[in-house]
Coordinates of C-alpha atoms in Angstrom, one line a residue:
Chain A
M1 CA -32.1 9.1 55.5
A2 CA -31.5 5.4 56.3
F3 CA -28.1 3.9 56.9
D4 CA -26.3 0.9 58.3
T5 CA -23.9 1.4 61.1
R6 CA -22.1 -1.7 60.1
H7 CA -20.7 0.3 57.1
I8 CA -19.5 3.1 59.4
A9 CA -17.7 0.5 61.6
G10 CA -16.4 -1.1 58.4
Y11 CA -14.9 2.1 57.0
R12 CA -13.4 2.8 60.6
R13 CA -11.9 -0.8 60.5
M14 CA -10.5 -0.3 56.9
A15 CA -8.9 3.0 58.0
F16 CA -7.4 1.3 61.1
K17 CA -6.0 -1.4 59.0
R18 CA -4.3 0.9 56.8
A19 CA -2.9 2.9 59.7
I20 CA -1.4 -0.5 61.0
A21 CA 0.1 -1.1 57.5
M22 CA 1.6 2.5 57.7
G23 CA 2.9 1.8 61.4
I24 CA 4.6 -1.5 60.3
A25 CA 6.2 0.3 57.3
L26 CA 7.6 3.0 59.6
V27 CA 9.0 0.3 62.1
I28 CA 10.4 -1.7 59.2
M29 CA 12.0 1.6 57.7
L30 CA 13.7 2.5 61.2
W31 CA 14.8 -0.9 61.7
L32 CA 16.5 -0.9 58.2
V33 CA 18.2 2.6 59.1
I34 CA 19.7 0.9 62.2
L35 CA 20.7 -2.1 60.3
D36 CA 22.2 0.1 57.6
L37 CA 24.1 2.1 60.3
S38 CA 25.6 -1.2 61.6
I39 CA 26.9 -2.4 58.4
G40 CA 30.2 -1.1 57.2
P41 CA 33.8 -1.9 56.5
S42 CA 35.1 -1.3 60.1
G43 CA 32.3 -3.7 61.5
M44 CA 30.2 -2.6 64.8
P45 CA 27.8 -4.6 66.9
L46 CA 24.2 -3.4 66.7
L47 CA 24.0 -2.4 70.4
D48 CA 27.2 -0.3 70.1
V49 CA 25.3 1.4 67.0
I50 CA 22.3 2.1 69.1
D51 CA 24.4 3.4 71.9
A52 CA 26.4 5.7 69.7
V53 CA 23.2 7.1 68.0
L54 CA 21.7 7.7 71.4
A55 CA 24.8 9.4 72.7
G56 CA 25.0 12.0 70.0
P57 CA 27.8 13.0 67.8
T58 CA 30.1 14.6 70.3
A59 CA 29.8 12.2 73.3
G60 CA 31.3 8.8 73.9
D61 CA 33.9 7.1 71.9
R62 CA 35.2 9.7 69.3
A63 CA 36.1 7.1 66.7
T64 CA 32.7 5.2 66.9
A65 CA 30.7 8.6 67.0
T66 CA 32.7 9.7 63.8
I67 CA 32.0 6.5 61.9
I68 CA 28.2 6.5 62.8
W69 CA 27.4 10.2 62.8
Y70 CA 29.7 11.5 59.9
L71 CA 30.2 8.5 57.6
R72 CA 27.3 6.1 57.9
M73 CA 24.4 8.1 59.0
P74 CA 24.5 10.8 56.1
Q75 CA 24.2 7.9 53.9
S76 CA 21.4 6.0 55.9
I77 CA 19.3 9.3 56.3
M78 CA 19.9 10.2 52.6
A79 CA 18.5 6.7 51.6
V80 CA 15.4 7.4 53.7
V81 CA 14.9 11.0 52.3
V82 CA 15.7 10.3 48.7
G83 CA 13.5 7.1 48.9
M84 CA 10.6 9.2 50.3
C85 CA 11.0 11.9 47.5
L86 CA 11.0 9.4 44.8
G87 CA 8.0 7.5 46.4
I88 CA 5.8 10.6 46.7
A89 CA 7.0 11.9 43.3
G90 CA 6.2 8.5 41.7
L91 CA 2.8 8.3 43.1
Q92 CA 1.8 11.8 42.1
M93 CA 3.1 11.1 38.6
Q94 CA 1.1 8.0 38.2
T95 CA -2.0 10.0 39.6
I96 CA -1.7 13.0 37.4
L97 CA -0.9 10.9 34.2
D98 CA -3.5 8.2 35.1
N99 CA -0.7 5.8 34.1
P100 CA 0.6 2.9 36.3
L101 CA 3.9 2.8 34.3
A102 CA 4.7 6.5 35.1
S103 CA 7.6 7.3 37.6
P104 CA 9.4 10.4 38.4
F105 CA 11.8 9.8 35.6
T106 CA 8.9 9.4 32.9
L107 CA 9.0 13.1 31.8
G108 CA 12.9 13.1 31.2
F109 CA 13.8 14.6 34.5
S110 CA 16.6 11.8 35.1
A111 CA 18.0 12.4 31.6
A112 CA 18.1 16.2 32.2
A113 CA 19.6 15.8 35.8
G114 CA 22.2 13.3 34.2
F115 CA 23.0 15.9 31.4
G116 CA 23.5 18.7 34.0
A117 CA 25.8 16.4 36.2
A118 CA 27.9 15.4 33.1
L119 CA 28.1 19.0 32.0
S120 CA 29.4 20.0 35.4
I121 CA 31.9 17.1 35.6
M122 CA 33.2 18.1 32.1
F123 CA 33.3 21.8 32.5
G124 CA 32.7 22.7 36.3
A125 CA 36.3 22.9 37.1
A126 CA 36.3 26.3 35.4
L127 CA 33.6 27.6 37.9
P128 CA 34.8 29.3 41.2
L129 CA 32.8 26.7 43.3
P130 CA 33.7 23.5 45.0
E131 CA 33.1 20.3 43.0
Y132 CA 30.7 18.8 45.6
L133 CA 28.3 21.8 45.0
V134 CA 28.7 22.3 41.2
T135 CA 27.4 18.9 40.2
P136 CA 24.2 18.9 42.4
I137 CA 23.4 22.4 41.5
A138 CA 23.9 21.8 37.7
A139 CA 21.8 18.4 38.0
F140 CA 19.0 20.6 39.9
A141 CA 19.0 23.4 37.5
M142 CA 18.7 21.0 34.4
T143 CA 15.9 19.1 36.0
I144 CA 14.1 22.4 36.5
L145 CA 14.9 23.4 32.9
A146 CA 13.4 20.1 31.7
C147 CA 10.3 20.9 34.0
V148 CA 10.1 24.4 32.4
I149 CA 10.3 23.0 28.8
V150 CA 7.7 20.4 29.4
Y151 CA 5.4 22.9 31.2
G152 CA 5.6 25.4 28.4
M153 CA 5.0 22.9 25.7
V154 CA 2.1 21.5 27.6
H155 CA 0.8 25.1 28.2
A156 CA 0.9 25.7 24.4
L157 CA -0.5 22.3 23.1
G158 CA -2.9 21.4 25.9
E159 CA -3.1 19.9 29.3
T160 CA -4.0 16.4 28.8
P161 CA -2.0 13.4 30.3
E162 CA -1.3 12.3 26.6
I163 CA 0.2 15.7 25.6
L164 CA 2.2 15.7 28.9
V165 CA 3.7 12.2 28.3
L166 CA 4.4 13.1 24.7
C167 CA 6.3 16.3 25.7
G168 CA 8.1 14.5 28.4
I169 CA 9.3 11.8 26.2
G170 CA 10.5 14.3 23.8
V171 CA 12.4 16.2 26.6
L172 CA 13.7 12.6 27.7
F173 CA 15.3 12.0 24.3
L174 CA 16.7 15.6 23.9
F175 CA 18.5 15.2 27.2
Q176 CA 19.6 11.8 26.6
S177 CA 21.1 12.7 23.3
L178 CA 22.8 15.6 24.7
Q179 CA 24.1 13.4 27.6
S180 CA 25.4 10.8 25.1
L181 CA 27.1 13.5 23.1
L182 CA 28.9 14.7 26.2
Q183 CA 29.9 10.9 27.1
Y184 CA 31.1 10.6 23.5
L185 CA 33.4 13.9 23.7
A186 CA 34.6 13.1 27.2
S187 CA 38.1 11.6 28.1
P188 CA 38.2 8.2 29.6
E189 CA 38.6 9.5 33.1
I190 CA 35.8 12.0 32.9
L191 CA 33.7 9.4 31.2
Q192 CA 34.3 7.2 34.2
Q193 CA 32.9 9.9 36.7
I194 CA 30.0 10.6 34.6
V195 CA 29.1 7.0 34.4
F196 CA 29.5 6.6 38.2
W197 CA 27.3 9.6 38.7
L198 CA 24.6 8.1 36.5
F199 CA 24.6 4.8 38.6
G200 CA 23.1 6.6 41.5
S201 CA 25.2 6.0 44.7
L202 CA 24.5 7.0 48.4
L203 CA 28.5 7.3 48.9
K204 CA 28.0 10.9 47.6
A205 CA 25.8 11.8 50.6
N206 CA 26.8 14.1 53.5
W207 CA 25.1 16.1 56.0
T208 CA 24.8 19.2 53.6
S209 CA 23.2 17.0 50.9
V210 CA 20.7 15.6 53.5
A211 CA 19.8 19.0 54.8
V212 CA 19.3 20.5 51.4
T213 CA 17.1 17.5 50.0
S214 CA 15.2 17.4 53.3
L215 CA 14.6 21.2 53.1
V216 CA 13.1 20.9 49.6
A217 CA 11.0 17.9 50.6
L218 CA 9.7 19.8 53.6
A219 CA 8.9 22.9 51.5
C220 CA 6.9 20.7 49.0
L221 CA 5.1 18.9 51.9
P222 CA 2.3 21.5 52.7
F223 CA 1.3 21.5 49.0
I224 CA 1.3 17.8 48.8
L225 CA -0.9 17.7 51.9
H226 CA -3.2 20.4 50.7
D227 CA -4.1 18.4 47.5
T228 CA -4.5 15.1 49.0
W229 CA -8.2 14.6 48.6
K230 CA -8.0 16.4 45.2
L231 CA -5.4 13.7 44.0
T232 CA -7.7 11.1 45.2
V233 CA -10.6 12.5 43.3
L234 CA -8.5 12.7 40.2
R235 CA -8.2 8.9 40.4
L236 CA -11.9 8.8 39.2
G237 CA -10.8 10.5 35.9
D238 CA -10.6 14.0 34.4
A239 CA -14.2 14.3 33.6
N240 CA -15.4 13.1 37.1
A241 CA -12.8 15.3 39.0
A242 CA -13.8 18.4 36.8
S243 CA -17.5 17.8 37.4
L244 CA -16.9 17.6 41.1
G245 CA -15.4 21.1 41.1
I246 CA -11.7 20.3 40.8
S247 CA -9.6 22.5 38.4
V248 CA -8.0 19.6 36.8
G249 CA -5.4 21.7 34.8
R250 CA -4.4 23.6 37.7
L251 CA -3.9 20.6 39.9
R252 CA -2.0 18.8 37.3
R253 CA 0.4 21.9 36.9
R254 CA 0.9 22.3 40.7
S255 CA 1.7 18.5 41.1
F256 CA 4.0 18.6 38.2
V257 CA 6.0 21.3 39.6
L258 CA 6.2 19.4 43.0
I259 CA 7.3 16.3 41.3
A260 CA 10.1 18.3 39.5
L261 CA 11.3 19.7 42.7
L262 CA 11.2 16.4 44.8
T263 CA 12.9 14.5 41.9
A264 CA 15.5 17.2 41.3
A265 CA 16.2 17.3 45.2
A266 CA 16.6 13.5 45.3
V267 CA 18.7 13.0 42.2
S268 CA 21.0 16.1 42.5
F269 CA 23.2 14.6 45.2
V270 CA 23.0 10.8 44.7
G271 CA 22.4 10.4 41.0
T272 CA 19.6 8.6 39.2
I273 CA 18.2 5.9 41.1
G274 CA 15.6 4.0 39.1
F275 CA 12.6 1.9 39.9
V276 CA 12.0 3.4 43.3
G277 CA 9.7 5.8 42.2
L278 CA 7.8 3.2 40.0
V279 CA 7.7 0.3 42.5
A280 CA 7.0 2.2 45.7
P281 CA 3.7 3.6 44.8
H282 CA 2.5 0.2 43.5
V283 CA 3.4 -1.4 46.8
A284 CA 1.7 1.4 48.7
K285 CA -1.6 1.2 46.5
A286 CA -1.7 -2.7 46.8
L287 CA -1.6 -2.3 50.6
V288 CA -3.8 0.7 51.3
G289 CA -5.8 1.4 48.0
E290 CA -5.8 4.7 46.3
D291 CA -7.0 7.1 49.1
H292 CA -3.9 9.5 49.0
R293 CA -4.3 10.2 52.7
F294 CA -2.7 6.8 53.3
A295 CA -1.2 6.1 49.7
I296 CA 1.1 9.4 50.0
P297 CA 2.8 8.6 53.3
L298 CA 3.1 4.8 52.7
S299 CA 4.4 5.4 49.2
A300 CA 7.0 7.6 50.8
M301 CA 7.9 5.0 53.4
M302 CA 8.0 2.2 50.9
G303 CA 10.4 4.4 48.7
A304 CA 12.6 4.7 51.8
V305 CA 12.4 1.0 52.7
I306 CA 13.3 -0.1 49.2
L307 CA 16.3 2.4 49.2
A308 CA 17.4 1.4 52.7
S309 CA 17.1 -2.2 51.8
A310 CA 19.4 -1.7 48.8
S311 CA 21.8 0.1 50.9
V312 CA 21.9 -2.8 53.3
F313 CA 22.1 -5.5 50.5
G314 CA 24.8 -3.5 48.7
K315 CA 27.0 -3.3 51.9
L316 CA 26.5 -7.0 52.6
I317 CA 27.4 -8.3 49.1
S318 CA 30.3 -5.7 48.8
P319 CA 31.7 -4.8 52.2
G320 CA 33.4 -1.8 50.7
G321 CA 30.0 -0.4 49.6
V322 CA 31.2 0.1 46.1
I323 CA 28.1 -1.2 44.3
P324 CA 25.8 1.7 43.7
V325 CA 22.3 1.5 45.1
G326 CA 21.0 2.5 41.7
I327 CA 22.1 -0.7 40.2
I328 CA 20.7 -2.7 43.0
T329 CA 17.2 -1.1 43.0
A330 CA 17.0 -1.4 39.2
V331 CA 17.9 -5.2 39.3
A332 CA 15.7 -6.0 42.4
G333 CA 12.9 -3.7 41.2
I334 CA 11.8 -5.8 38.2
P335 CA 10.9 -9.0 40.1
M336 CA 9.4 -6.8 42.8
L337 CA 7.2 -5.0 40.3
F338 CA 5.9 -8.3 39.0
L339 CA 5.1 -9.5 42.3
V340 CA 3.1 -6.3 43.1
I341 CA 1.2 -6.6 39.9
Y342 CA 0.5 -10.3 40.4
A343 CA -0.9 -9.7 44.0
R344 CA -3.0 -6.8 42.9
K345 CA -4.4 -8.8 40.0
R346 CA -5.2 -11.8 42.3
R347 CA -6.9 -9.5 44.8
S348 CA -9.0 -7.5 42.3
S349 CA -10.2 -11.0 40.6
Chain B
M1 CA -37.9 26.8 49.8
K2 CA -38.3 29.2 47.1
T3 CA -38.5 28.1 43.5
Q4 CA -35.3 28.7 41.5
I5 CA -35.3 29.0 37.8
L6 CA -32.7 27.8 35.3
A7 CA -32.8 30.2 32.3
I8 CA -31.1 29.3 29.1
D9 CA -30.9 32.3 26.7
D10 CA -29.7 32.0 23.0
L11 CA -27.1 29.4 23.9
R12 CA -24.6 28.7 21.1
V13 CA -21.7 26.2 21.0
R14 CA -19.5 26.4 18.1
R15 CA -16.6 23.9 17.4
S16 CA -14.2 23.4 14.4
G17 CA -16.4 25.8 12.4
A18 CA -19.6 23.9 13.0
D19 CA -22.6 24.8 15.0
I20 CA -23.1 22.2 17.6
L21 CA -25.9 24.1 19.4
S22 CA -27.6 27.3 18.1
G23 CA -30.1 29.5 19.6
V24 CA -31.3 27.2 22.4
S25 CA -33.5 29.1 24.8
C26 CA -35.8 27.9 27.7
S27 CA -36.7 28.4 31.2
L28 CA -37.1 25.6 33.8
T29 CA -38.3 25.6 37.4
T30 CA -37.3 23.5 40.3
G31 CA -39.3 20.5 41.6
Q32 CA -39.2 18.5 38.4
V33 CA -37.3 16.1 36.4
V34 CA -36.7 17.5 32.9
G35 CA -35.6 14.9 30.2
V36 CA -33.4 16.1 27.3
I37 CA -34.1 13.8 24.4
G38 CA -33.0 13.7 20.7
P39 CA -31.2 11.4 18.2
N40 CA -27.5 10.7 18.5
G41 CA -25.4 13.7 17.8
A42 CA -28.2 16.2 18.3
G43 CA -26.4 18.2 20.9
K44 CA -27.8 16.9 24.2
S45 CA -24.3 16.3 25.7
T46 CA -23.2 19.7 24.6
L47 CA -26.1 21.4 26.0
L48 CA -25.7 19.6 29.4
S49 CA -22.1 20.3 29.6
A50 CA -22.6 24.0 28.8
V51 CA -25.4 24.2 31.5
A52 CA -23.0 22.6 34.1
G53 CA -20.3 25.1 33.2
Q54 CA -18.0 22.4 31.8
S55 CA -17.4 23.9 28.3
G56 CA -17.6 27.0 26.6
F57 CA -20.5 28.7 24.9
S58 CA -22.0 32.0 24.0
G59 CA -25.3 33.3 25.2
A60 CA -26.4 33.1 28.9
V61 CA -27.2 30.3 31.3
R62 CA -28.4 31.6 34.6
W63 CA -29.2 29.6 37.7
D64 CA -31.5 31.6 40.0
G65 CA -30.6 34.9 38.4
T66 CA -26.8 34.4 38.6
R67 CA -24.2 32.3 36.8
G68 CA -24.3 28.8 38.3
K69 CA -21.8 27.9 41.1
G70 CA -20.2 24.5 41.1
G71 CA -21.2 23.7 44.6
D72 CA -25.0 24.0 43.7
I73 CA -24.6 22.0 40.5
G74 CA -24.3 18.3 40.4
Y75 CA -22.9 17.2 37.0
M76 CA -22.4 13.8 35.8
P77 CA -20.7 13.4 32.4
Q78 CA -21.3 10.6 30.0
S79 CA -19.5 7.4 30.3
C80 CA -17.5 7.5 33.6
K81 CA -15.4 4.5 33.9
V82 CA -13.6 4.2 37.1
S83 CA -10.3 2.2 37.3
A84 CA -9.1 3.3 40.9
A85 CA -8.8 1.0 43.8
L86 CA -11.3 2.8 45.8
T87 CA -14.4 1.2 47.4
A88 CA -17.9 2.3 46.4
L89 CA -18.2 4.0 49.9
E90 CA -14.9 5.9 49.5
T91 CA -16.0 6.8 45.9
V92 CA -19.3 8.4 47.3
L93 CA -17.4 10.2 50.0
L94 CA -15.3 11.9 47.5
G95 CA -18.4 13.7 46.4
M96 CA -17.8 15.7 49.6
H97 CA -14.2 16.1 49.2
E98 CA -14.2 19.9 49.8
R99 CA -15.5 19.3 53.3
L100 CA -13.5 16.1 54.3
G101 CA -10.8 16.4 56.7
W102 CA -7.8 14.0 57.7
R103 CA -10.3 12.1 59.7
V104 CA -13.7 11.6 58.0
S105 CA -16.6 12.5 60.3
Q106 CA -19.2 10.0 61.5
S107 CA -21.8 12.2 59.9
D108 CA -20.2 12.2 56.5
I109 CA -19.9 8.4 56.5
A110 CA -23.5 8.3 57.6
R111 CA -24.5 10.6 54.7
A112 CA -22.7 8.5 52.1
T113 CA -24.1 5.3 53.5
G114 CA -27.5 6.6 53.6
I115 CA -27.4 7.6 49.9
L116 CA -26.0 4.1 49.0
A117 CA -28.9 2.5 50.9
E118 CA -31.4 4.7 49.1
L119 CA -30.0 3.6 45.7
S120 CA -30.1 0.0 47.0
L121 CA -26.4 -0.4 46.9
S122 CA -25.4 -0.9 50.6
H123 CA -24.1 -4.5 49.6
L124 CA -21.6 -2.8 47.4
A125 CA -20.3 -0.3 49.9
S126 CA -16.9 -2.1 50.6
R127 CA -16.6 -3.4 47.1
C128 CA -13.7 -2.0 45.0
M129 CA -15.1 0.0 42.2
T130 CA -12.9 -2.1 39.6
T131 CA -14.9 -5.1 40.4
L132 CA -18.3 -3.4 39.9
S133 CA -20.1 -3.7 36.6
G134 CA -20.6 -0.6 34.3
G135 CA -24.3 -0.2 35.7
Q136 CA -23.2 -0.5 39.3
Q137 CA -20.5 2.0 38.7
Q138 CA -23.0 4.4 37.2
L139 CA -25.2 4.0 40.1
V140 CA -22.4 4.7 42.6
L141 CA -21.3 7.8 40.7
L142 CA -25.0 9.1 40.7
A143 CA -24.9 8.5 44.4
Q144 CA -21.6 10.6 44.6
R145 CA -23.5 13.4 43.0
L146 CA -26.6 13.1 45.2
V147 CA -24.4 13.2 48.4
R148 CA -23.5 16.8 47.5
E149 CA -27.2 17.8 47.7
P150 CA -27.1 20.0 44.7
R151 CA -30.2 22.0 43.7
L152 CA -29.5 21.5 40.1
L153 CA -28.6 18.1 39.0
V154 CA -27.3 17.8 35.3
L155 CA -27.0 14.0 34.3
D156 CA -25.6 13.0 31.0
E157 CA -27.1 9.6 30.3
A158 CA -26.9 8.6 33.9
T159 CA -29.0 5.7 33.3
S160 CA -27.7 4.4 30.0
A161 CA -26.0 1.4 31.4
L162 CA -28.8 0.4 33.7
D163 CA -31.5 -2.3 33.2
M164 CA -35.0 -1.1 32.8
S165 CA -36.0 -1.8 36.5
H166 CA -32.9 0.2 37.7
Q167 CA -33.6 3.0 35.3
I168 CA -37.1 3.4 36.7
S169 CA -35.8 3.3 40.4
V170 CA -33.4 6.0 39.5
L171 CA -35.9 8.2 37.9
M172 CA -38.3 7.6 40.8
L173 CA -35.5 8.5 43.2
L174 CA -34.8 11.6 41.3
K175 CA -38.5 12.6 41.4
R176 CA -38.5 12.2 45.3
Y177 CA -35.2 14.1 45.5
V178 CA -36.3 17.1 43.4
L179 CA -39.4 17.5 45.5
R180 CA -37.5 17.0 48.8
H181 CA -34.7 19.3 48.0
N182 CA -36.8 21.7 45.6
A183 CA -34.1 20.9 43.1
L184 CA -34.2 20.4 39.4
A185 CA -32.9 17.4 37.6
L186 CA -31.9 17.9 33.9
M187 CA -30.9 14.5 32.3
A188 CA -30.4 13.1 28.9
I189 CA -32.5 10.1 28.3
H190 CA -32.4 7.9 25.3
D191 CA -35.3 5.4 26.1
L192 CA -38.3 7.3 24.8
N193 CA -40.8 5.3 26.7
I194 CA -39.0 5.9 30.0
A195 CA -39.0 9.7 29.1
M196 CA -42.6 9.6 28.3
Q197 CA -43.7 7.9 31.7
Y198 CA -41.2 9.4 34.1
A199 CA -40.1 12.8 33.0
D200 CA -42.2 15.9 34.2
Q201 CA -41.3 17.8 31.0
L202 CA -39.2 17.1 27.9
I203 CA -36.8 19.1 25.8
L204 CA -36.4 17.8 22.3
I205 CA -33.1 18.6 20.6
H206 CA -32.5 18.0 16.8
D207 CA -29.6 19.4 14.8
G208 CA -28.4 21.6 17.6
R209 CA -31.7 23.4 17.9
L210 CA -34.5 23.1 20.6
V211 CA -37.5 21.8 18.6
H212 CA -40.1 21.5 21.4
Q213 CA -40.2 21.9 25.2
D214 CA -43.4 20.8 27.0
A215 CA -45.0 17.9 28.8
P216 CA -43.9 14.4 27.6
E217 CA -47.3 13.5 25.8
N218 CA -47.0 16.9 23.9
V219 CA -43.3 16.6 22.9
L220 CA -43.4 12.9 21.9
S221 CA -45.9 13.1 19.2
V222 CA -45.8 10.9 16.2
V223 CA -44.8 13.9 13.9
N224 CA -41.9 14.9 16.2
I225 CA -40.7 11.3 16.5
R226 CA -40.7 10.9 12.7
T227 CA -39.1 14.3 12.0
C228 CA -36.3 13.9 14.6
Y229 CA -35.6 10.2 14.7
G230 CA -36.9 9.2 11.2
L231 CA -39.1 6.6 12.9
D232 CA -42.6 5.8 12.5
V233 CA -44.3 5.0 15.7
D234 CA -47.8 4.2 17.1
L235 CA -48.8 5.9 20.3
V236 CA -50.8 3.4 22.4
T237 CA -53.1 5.2 24.7
R238 CA -53.8 3.7 28.2
P239 CA -56.7 4.8 30.4
G240 CA -55.3 7.1 33.3
G241 CA -51.8 7.0 32.0
R242 CA -49.5 8.5 29.3
P243 CA -49.3 6.8 26.0
V244 CA -46.9 4.0 25.1
I245 CA -44.6 4.5 22.0
A246 CA -44.6 1.3 19.8
P247 CA -42.2 1.5 16.9
L248 CA -43.5 0.3 13.6
A249 CA -41.4 -2.2 11.8
R250 CA -39.3 -1.0 8.9
A251 CA -39.5 -2.8 5.5
I252 CA -36.2 -4.7 5.0
A253 CA -34.7 -3.1 2.0

């Protein structure tokens, strides 16, 4: 069989360029984490921050260590972990639905989480659990419930992307309506708490939330990695993927459950943060194409970069850190998405 | 390599209360390109999809005595438009997705580039699929099936978007492929002249039934074409070659 060695070299060169893009994204992400750590109401020079990080939580200046390790770092790490979860979930959602407009929230997961949080804020006081646990548990449980409802409907009606989207939109409206009902019934003080949760803020993060979210993400990771090639093949279309020996329905169901878990873990503690799961996969695909070996890690890192940037920006424009990142990502996400679409269109033409 | 047999026995497909295929039975051996012909809606795609195990049916389809396994069957469905940001080489590599690791081996890349070269597609290797024409995409997807080296190739109008020269090139390539790999290529063909000249055997489907299975010159008779296609033709004989089908002009009503 005749072949041209130039193409082998070309393929290796392309893979190397993609690895470089991932390396640059990793460096930017780490730099943003350090920058995020150095910004706060008490102020702190960058070198002191690096020293405090390297010294550990118990060594050196106690005040500095407490600020860095117990106040700022959980928020910064949470931005990275949540951004990664939303980035991966967004890419998987766009792949399994074959829809560039899809995001982790397309199938009603954010509305379900919001309803769960609103429910716990209104009635959680009656439960024998601390408040900081009730809301995330309720948000997580409702997201999983939304997943089960959509899954059940799709199982009964058919496993096509169209049916999945239609069922998801139905669930989205159901939970949005229930959420609105609770907001209508809530007292002004409770309503304020619900609205603040819905904005999505990293201020709610602590080491417990970081650990729980990270553990869920790590538990999903082997399954995501296992399906890397299959998801890339699915980009060729259902008929092509099926003809190449892939059980499309089973792959879609498995990815759907993983998306629900990642999204639930991400939003339970920090609230609904929009646009990260929509924009990060587009940026990743524009940089490294749709080979999911590269697109999944880069989408995760781009999610982290976007959320960490939003956190830095939020702190810079409002030193008290009171502007929720959810608002910043939503405002900044729209022009960013247009830029990515424009860049991809220029490249493909 | 031993000869394998594709045996189709009383194949029936029923959808929404209507028979799409009924009582299709035939037996085909490896080493040949078999064309499946018939007018639109005759049941060609349904037959190929059932043979490839992609849709439900009653009856039996046996490949070398057993039910076909996905790895040994290369099925290319009708109209596969690709809108993914993948290069042609990446797309061909995906044909071997079961064996690809995190680092794609030199031999796998060589195999994919070799297939692209055989189909004269080397110049497209690094082009994004979205920038290719329908015909070029079709050829890349055919390369993706061939890279799997299946013994049974089931192609549903794999040449429909190609110009005549490329259609002939693909058929010649398939003829070489089936002989080299002792494989069987079963493909739907719309162009009756191409089917006449390049297929080793033809299966004529009409109204969900197998009407005739034989050598092309026997299947494509004036009577069969008139019965199944409702078309009057002349068969122009050539010395040393199969006849050419010349459709007769219809009167304008």
